[in-house]
């Protein structure tokens, strides 16, 4: 019997923008779609530690001030994957720069205004954007 994987993702917020990465097909699915920094939770890893690790590994950005935002239940029948993802948000200073740290997973990282997100979003975190807007910039 299969069970869902546990994942974490972070709304890295700079002012009224969030950081999104363009996925690469090598990841397995979602090529060209925009995603938040995140990934699978490691065995026995604390949720916030997973958020910090994934954000640093993927973007080179350290995040500390994490706030829980919500969760999604994402099913990908085409690739036989199922994730329950826990979403957190973190604010970063205005001069924060993201770098592609895993070029086999992301083409680029770009800041998008919360009121002008791209149409091709990976996973189902869009309903959580209103909660992220409410966080102080």
mmCIF file with all atom_site columns, C-alpha atoms in Angstrom:
data_model
loop_
_atom_site.group_PDB
_atom_site.id
_atom_site.type_symbol
_atom_site.label_atom_id
_atom_site.label_alt_id
_atom_site.label_comp_id
_atom_site.label_asym_id
_atom_site.label_entity_id
_atom_site.label_seq_id
_atom_site.pdbx_PDB_ins_code
_atom_site.Cartn_x
_atom_site.Cartn_y
_atom_site.Cartn_z
_atom_site.occupancy
_atom_site.B_iso_or_equiv
_atom_site.pdbx_formal_charge
_atom_site.auth_seq_id
_atom_site.auth_comp_id
_atom_site.auth_asym_id
_atom_site.auth_atom_id
_atom_site.pdbx_PDB_model_num
ATOM 1   C CA . UNK A 1 1   ? 0.000  0.000  0.000   1.00 0.00 ? 1   UNK A CA 1
ATOM 2   C CA . UNK A 1 2   ? 1.241  3.504  -0.812  1.00 0.00 ? 2   UNK A CA 1
ATOM 3   C CA . UNK A 1 3   ? 1.020  6.504  1.483   1.00 0.00 ? 3   UNK A CA 1
ATOM 4   C CA . UNK A 1 4   ? 1.342  10.237 0.797   1.00 0.00 ? 4   UNK A CA 1
ATOM 5   C CA . UNK A 1 5   ? 4.689  11.937 1.225   1.00 0.00 ? 5   UNK A CA 1
ATOM 6   C CA . UNK A 1 6   ? 5.003  14.877 3.622   1.00 0.00 ? 6   UNK A CA 1
ATOM 7   C CA . UNK A 1 7   ? 6.346  18.080 2.146   1.00 0.00 ? 7   UNK A CA 1
ATOM 8   C CA . UNK A 1 8   ? 7.074  21.633 3.203   1.00 0.00 ? 8   UNK A CA 1
ATOM 9   C CA . UNK A 1 9   ? 7.075  24.831 1.176   1.00 0.00 ? 9   UNK A CA 1
ATOM 10  C CA . UNK A 1 10  ? 7.834  28.436 2.040   1.00 0.00 ? 10  UNK A CA 1
ATOM 11  C CA . UNK A 1 11  ? 6.292  31.695 0.904   1.00 0.00 ? 11  UNK A CA 1
ATOM 12  C CA . UNK A 1 12  ? 9.472  33.775 1.013   1.00 0.00 ? 12  UNK A CA 1
ATOM 13  C CA . UNK A 1 13  ? 8.045  37.279 1.216   1.00 0.00 ? 13  UNK A CA 1
ATOM 14  C CA . UNK A 1 14  ? 9.936  40.464 0.328   1.00 0.00 ? 14  UNK A CA 1
ATOM 15  C CA . UNK A 1 15  ? 7.661  43.473 0.689   1.00 0.00 ? 15  UNK A CA 1
ATOM 16  C CA . UNK A 1 16  ? 4.494  42.484 -1.180  1.00 0.00 ? 16  UNK A CA 1
ATOM 17  C CA . UNK A 1 17  ? 6.229  39.951 -3.438  1.00 0.00 ? 17  UNK A CA 1
ATOM 18  C CA . UNK A 1 18  ? 6.960  36.254 -3.081  1.00 0.00 ? 18  UNK A CA 1
ATOM 19  C CA . UNK A 1 19  ? 9.767  34.149 -4.494  1.00 0.00 ? 19  UNK A CA 1
ATOM 20  C CA . UNK A 1 20  ? 8.940  31.535 -7.139  1.00 0.00 ? 20  UNK A CA 1
ATOM 21  C CA . UNK A 1 21  ? 11.157 29.152 -9.069  1.00 0.00 ? 21  UNK A CA 1
ATOM 22  C CA . UNK A 1 22  ? 10.668 27.790 -12.581 1.00 0.00 ? 22  UNK A CA 1
ATOM 23  C CA . UNK A 1 23  ? 10.774 23.982 -12.409 1.00 0.00 ? 23  UNK A CA 1
ATOM 24  C CA . UNK A 1 24  ? 12.796 21.799 -14.779 1.00 0.00 ? 24  UNK A CA 1
ATOM 25  C CA . UNK A 1 25  ? 11.523 18.551 -16.305 1.00 0.00 ? 25  UNK A CA 1
ATOM 26  C CA . UNK A 1 26  ? 14.372 16.625 -14.663 1.00 0.00 ? 26  UNK A CA 1
ATOM 27  C CA . UNK A 1 27  ? 12.429 16.902 -11.400 1.00 0.00 ? 27  UNK A CA 1
ATOM 28  C CA . UNK A 1 28  ? 9.902  14.524 -12.951 1.00 0.00 ? 28  UNK A CA 1
ATOM 29  C CA . UNK A 1 29  ? 6.832  16.690 -13.504 1.00 0.00 ? 29  UNK A CA 1
ATOM 30  C CA . UNK A 1 30  ? 5.682  20.303 -13.546 1.00 0.00 ? 30  UNK A CA 1
ATOM 31  C CA . UNK A 1 31  ? 8.202  21.478 -16.155 1.00 0.00 ? 31  UNK A CA 1
ATOM 32  C CA . UNK A 1 32  ? 8.006  25.267 -16.576 1.00 0.00 ? 32  UNK A CA 1
ATOM 33  C CA . UNK A 1 33  ? 5.566  25.708 -13.713 1.00 0.00 ? 33  UNK A CA 1
ATOM 34  C CA . UNK A 1 34  ? 6.320  28.185 -10.920 1.00 0.00 ? 34  UNK A CA 1
ATOM 35  C CA . UNK A 1 35  ? 6.781  26.770 -7.437  1.00 0.00 ? 35  UNK A CA 1
ATOM 36  C CA . UNK A 1 36  ? 7.686  27.873 -3.938  1.00 0.00 ? 36  UNK A CA 1
ATOM 37  C CA . UNK A 1 37  ? 10.942 26.735 -2.365  1.00 0.00 ? 37  UNK A CA 1
ATOM 38  C CA . UNK A 1 38  ? 10.312 23.409 -0.673  1.00 0.00 ? 38  UNK A CA 1
ATOM 39  C CA . UNK A 1 39  ? 10.388 19.654 -0.892  1.00 0.00 ? 39  UNK A CA 1
ATOM 40  C CA . UNK A 1 40  ? 10.096 16.423 1.032   1.00 0.00 ? 40  UNK A CA 1
ATOM 41  C CA . UNK A 1 41  ? 10.425 16.446 4.775   1.00 0.00 ? 41  UNK A CA 1
ATOM 42  C CA . UNK A 1 42  ? 13.389 14.348 5.917   1.00 0.00 ? 42  UNK A CA 1
ATOM 43  C CA . UNK A 1 43  ? 12.895 11.458 8.337   1.00 0.00 ? 43  UNK A CA 1
ATOM 44  C CA . UNK A 1 44  ? 12.447 12.779 11.913  1.00 0.00 ? 44  UNK A CA 1
ATOM 45  C CA . UNK A 1 45  ? 12.981 16.371 10.736  1.00 0.00 ? 45  UNK A CA 1
ATOM 46  C CA . UNK A 1 46  ? 11.094 19.185 12.443  1.00 0.00 ? 46  UNK A CA 1
ATOM 47  C CA . UNK A 1 47  ? 8.759  21.076 10.089  1.00 0.00 ? 47  UNK A CA 1
ATOM 48  C CA . UNK A 1 48  ? 10.450 24.463 10.428  1.00 0.00 ? 48  UNK A CA 1
ATOM 49  C CA . UNK A 1 49  ? 13.891 22.856 10.069  1.00 0.00 ? 49  UNK A CA 1
ATOM 50  C CA . UNK A 1 50  ? 12.719 21.319 6.787   1.00 0.00 ? 50  UNK A CA 1
ATOM 51  C CA . UNK A 1 51  ? 11.534 24.748 5.610   1.00 0.00 ? 51  UNK A CA 1
ATOM 52  C CA . UNK A 1 52  ? 14.893 26.317 6.454   1.00 0.00 ? 52  UNK A CA 1
ATOM 53  C CA . UNK A 1 53  ? 16.875 23.494 4.834   1.00 0.00 ? 53  UNK A CA 1
ATOM 54  C CA . UNK A 1 54  ? 14.860 23.411 1.608   1.00 0.00 ? 54  UNK A CA 1
ATOM 55  C CA . UNK A 1 55  ? 14.873 27.205 1.180   1.00 0.00 ? 55  UNK A CA 1
ATOM 56  C CA . UNK A 1 56  ? 18.626 27.412 1.751   1.00 0.00 ? 56  UNK A CA 1
ATOM 57  C CA . UNK A 1 57  ? 19.388 24.411 -0.492  1.00 0.00 ? 57  UNK A CA 1
ATOM 58  C CA . UNK A 1 58  ? 17.306 25.742 -3.378  1.00 0.00 ? 58  UNK A CA 1
ATOM 59  C CA . UNK A 1 59  ? 17.732 29.531 -3.172  1.00 0.00 ? 59  UNK A CA 1
ATOM 60  C CA . UNK A 1 60  ? 20.734 30.285 -0.950  1.00 0.00 ? 60  UNK A CA 1
ATOM 61  C CA . UNK A 1 61  ? 18.427 32.276 1.361   1.00 0.00 ? 61  UNK A CA 1
ATOM 62  C CA . UNK A 1 62  ? 18.348 31.691 5.115   1.00 0.00 ? 62  UNK A CA 1
ATOM 63  C CA . UNK A 1 63  ? 14.914 32.116 6.686   1.00 0.00 ? 63  UNK A CA 1
ATOM 64  C CA . UNK A 1 64  ? 14.173 32.325 10.389  1.00 0.00 ? 64  UNK A CA 1
ATOM 65  C CA . UNK A 1 65  ? 10.870 34.014 11.159  1.00 0.00 ? 65  UNK A CA 1
ATOM 66  C CA . UNK A 1 66  ? 8.561  31.231 9.948   1.00 0.00 ? 66  UNK A CA 1
ATOM 67  C CA . UNK A 1 67  ? 4.770  31.391 10.349  1.00 0.00 ? 67  UNK A CA 1
ATOM 68  C CA . UNK A 1 68  ? 2.418  28.517 9.528   1.00 0.00 ? 68  UNK A CA 1
ATOM 69  C CA . UNK A 1 69  ? 0.052  29.383 6.677   1.00 0.00 ? 69  UNK A CA 1
ATOM 70  C CA . UNK A 1 70  ? -1.850 26.187 5.771   1.00 0.00 ? 70  UNK A CA 1
ATOM 71  C CA . UNK A 1 71  ? -1.641 22.938 3.845   1.00 0.00 ? 71  UNK A CA 1
ATOM 72  C CA . UNK A 1 72  ? -2.559 21.324 0.536   1.00 0.00 ? 72  UNK A CA 1
ATOM 73  C CA . UNK A 1 73  ? -3.371 17.777 -0.512  1.00 0.00 ? 73  UNK A CA 1
ATOM 74  C CA . UNK A 1 74  ? -1.761 17.392 -3.950  1.00 0.00 ? 74  UNK A CA 1
ATOM 75  C CA . UNK A 1 75  ? -2.287 14.326 -6.136  1.00 0.00 ? 75  UNK A CA 1
ATOM 76  C CA . UNK A 1 76  ? -0.382 13.689 -9.367  1.00 0.00 ? 76  UNK A CA 1
ATOM 77  C CA . UNK A 1 77  ? -1.882 10.498 -10.886 1.00 0.00 ? 77  UNK A CA 1
ATOM 78  C CA . UNK A 1 78  ? 0.188  10.778 -14.076 1.00 0.00 ? 78  UNK A CA 1
ATOM 79  C CA . UNK A 1 79  ? 3.408  10.224 -12.088 1.00 0.00 ? 79  UNK A CA 1
ATOM 80  C CA . UNK A 1 80  ? 1.760  8.263  -9.231  1.00 0.00 ? 80  UNK A CA 1
ATOM 81  C CA . UNK A 1 81  ? 2.710  10.820 -6.549  1.00 0.00 ? 81  UNK A CA 1
ATOM 82  C CA . UNK A 1 82  ? 0.738  12.214 -3.626  1.00 0.00 ? 82  UNK A CA 1
ATOM 83  C CA . UNK A 1 83  ? 1.935  14.907 -1.219  1.00 0.00 ? 83  UNK A CA 1
ATOM 84  C CA . UNK A 1 84  ? 0.454  16.590 1.814   1.00 0.00 ? 84  UNK A CA 1
ATOM 85  C CA . UNK A 1 85  ? 2.363  19.862 1.908   1.00 0.00 ? 85  UNK A CA 1
ATOM 86  C CA . UNK A 1 86  ? 2.598  22.189 4.905   1.00 0.00 ? 86  UNK A CA 1
ATOM 87  C CA . UNK A 1 87  ? 3.110  25.841 3.972   1.00 0.00 ? 87  UNK A CA 1
ATOM 88  C CA . UNK A 1 88  ? 4.986  28.431 5.972   1.00 0.00 ? 88  UNK A CA 1
ATOM 89  C CA . UNK A 1 89  ? 5.829  32.073 5.290   1.00 0.00 ? 89  UNK A CA 1
ATOM 90  C CA . UNK A 1 90  ? 8.968  34.047 6.092   1.00 0.00 ? 90  UNK A CA 1
ATOM 91  C CA . UNK A 1 91  ? 9.845  37.693 5.548   1.00 0.00 ? 91  UNK A CA 1
ATOM 92  C CA . UNK A 1 92  ? 13.255 38.661 4.204   1.00 0.00 ? 92  UNK A CA 1
ATOM 93  C CA . UNK A 1 93  ? 15.027 42.041 3.900   1.00 0.00 ? 93  UNK A CA 1
ATOM 94  C CA . UNK A 1 94  ? 14.547 44.160 0.728   1.00 0.00 ? 94  UNK A CA 1
ATOM 95  C CA . UNK A 1 95  ? 18.089 43.474 -0.483  1.00 0.00 ? 95  UNK A CA 1
ATOM 96  C CA . UNK A 1 96  ? 17.663 39.661 -0.429  1.00 0.00 ? 96  UNK A CA 1
ATOM 97  C CA . UNK A 1 97  ? 18.814 37.953 -3.624  1.00 0.00 ? 97  UNK A CA 1
ATOM 98  C CA . UNK A 1 98  ? 17.897 34.397 -4.623  1.00 0.00 ? 98  UNK A CA 1
ATOM 99  C CA . UNK A 1 99  ? 20.318 32.180 -6.518  1.00 0.00 ? 99  UNK A CA 1
ATOM 100 C CA . UNK A 1 100 ? 19.764 28.950 -8.420  1.00 0.00 ? 100 UNK A CA 1
ATOM 101 C CA . UNK A 1 101 ? 21.531 26.502 -6.121  1.00 0.00 ? 101 UNK A CA 1
ATOM 102 C CA . UNK A 1 102 ? 20.177 23.344 -7.764  1.00 0.00 ? 102 UNK A CA 1
ATOM 103 C CA . UNK A 1 103 ? 20.312 23.924 -11.535 1.00 0.00 ? 103 UNK A CA 1
ATOM 104 C CA . UNK A 1 104 ? 18.997 20.411 -12.147 1.00 0.00 ? 104 UNK A CA 1
ATOM 105 C CA . UNK A 1 105 ? 15.714 21.420 -10.442 1.00 0.00 ? 105 UNK A CA 1
ATOM 106 C CA . UNK A 1 106 ? 15.175 25.135 -11.159 1.00 0.00 ? 106 UNK A CA 1
ATOM 107 C CA . UNK A 1 107 ? 15.821 27.404 -14.140 1.00 0.00 ? 107 UNK A CA 1
ATOM 108 C CA . UNK A 1 108 ? 15.503 30.636 -12.178 1.00 0.00 ? 108 UNK A CA 1
ATOM 109 C CA . UNK A 1 109 ? 14.086 32.276 -9.059  1.00 0.00 ? 109 UNK A CA 1
ATOM 110 C CA . UNK A 1 110 ? 12.026 35.431 -9.494  1.00 0.00 ? 110 UNK A CA 1
ATOM 111 C CA . UNK A 1 111 ? 10.070 37.778 -7.212  1.00 0.00 ? 111 UNK A CA 1
ATOM 112 C CA . UNK A 1 112 ? 6.380  38.152 -8.136  1.00 0.00 ? 112 UNK A CA 1
ATOM 113 C CA . UNK A 1 113 ? 3.939  40.687 -6.650  1.00 0.00 ? 113 UNK A CA 1
ATOM 114 C CA . UNK A 1 114 ? 1.208  38.871 -4.725  1.00 0.00 ? 114 UNK A CA 1
ATOM 115 C CA . UNK A 1 115 ? -1.413 40.566 -6.908  1.00 0.00 ? 115 UNK A CA 1
ATOM 116 C CA . UNK A 1 116 ? 0.302  39.562 -10.173 1.00 0.00 ? 116 UNK A CA 1
ATOM 117 C CA . UNK A 1 117 ? 1.298  35.895 -9.933  1.00 0.00 ? 117 UNK A CA 1
ATOM 118 C CA . UNK A 1 118 ? 2.058  33.872 -13.074 1.00 0.00 ? 118 UNK A CA 1
ATOM 119 C CA . UNK A 1 119 ? -0.741 31.627 -14.410 1.00 0.00 ? 119 UNK A CA 1
ATOM 120 C CA . UNK A 1 120 ? 1.256  28.380 -14.474 1.00 0.00 ? 120 UNK A CA 1
ATOM 121 C CA . UNK A 1 121 ? 1.526  27.581 -10.766 1.00 0.00 ? 121 UNK A CA 1
ATOM 122 C CA . UNK A 1 122 ? 2.745  24.214 -9.445  1.00 0.00 ? 122 UNK A CA 1
ATOM 123 C CA . UNK A 1 123 ? 0.576  22.612 -6.723  1.00 0.00 ? 123 UNK A CA 1
ATOM 124 C CA . UNK A 1 124 ? -2.502 24.080 -5.123  1.00 0.00 ? 124 UNK A CA 1
ATOM 125 C CA . UNK A 1 125 ? -1.238 26.838 -2.846  1.00 0.00 ? 125 UNK A CA 1
ATOM 126 C CA . UNK A 1 126 ? -3.140 29.721 -4.513  1.00 0.00 ? 126 UNK A CA 1
ATOM 127 C CA . UNK A 1 127 ? -5.952 29.703 -1.892  1.00 0.00 ? 127 UNK A CA 1
ATOM 128 C CA . UNK A 1 128 ? -3.303 30.455 0.754   1.00 0.00 ? 128 UNK A CA 1
ATOM 129 C CA . UNK A 1 129 ? -2.141 33.684 -0.913  1.00 0.00 ? 129 UNK A CA 1
ATOM 130 C CA . UNK A 1 130 ? -4.767 35.773 0.924   1.00 0.00 ? 130 UNK A CA 1
ATOM 131 C CA . UNK A 1 131 ? -3.266 34.670 4.260   1.00 0.00 ? 131 UNK A CA 1
ATOM 132 C CA . UNK A 1 132 ? 0.239  35.552 3.040   1.00 0.00 ? 132 UNK A CA 1
ATOM 133 C CA . UNK A 1 133 ? -0.960 39.032 2.001   1.00 0.00 ? 133 UNK A CA 1
ATOM 134 C CA . UNK A 1 134 ? -2.031 39.659 5.591   1.00 0.00 ? 134 UNK A CA 1
ATOM 135 C CA . UNK A 1 135 ? 1.475  39.077 6.954   1.00 0.00 ? 135 UNK A CA 1
ATOM 136 C CA . UNK A 1 136 ? 3.489  42.220 7.552   1.00 0.00 ? 136 UNK A CA 1
ATOM 137 C CA . UNK A 1 137 ? 5.780  42.977 4.593   1.00 0.00 ? 137 UNK A CA 1
#
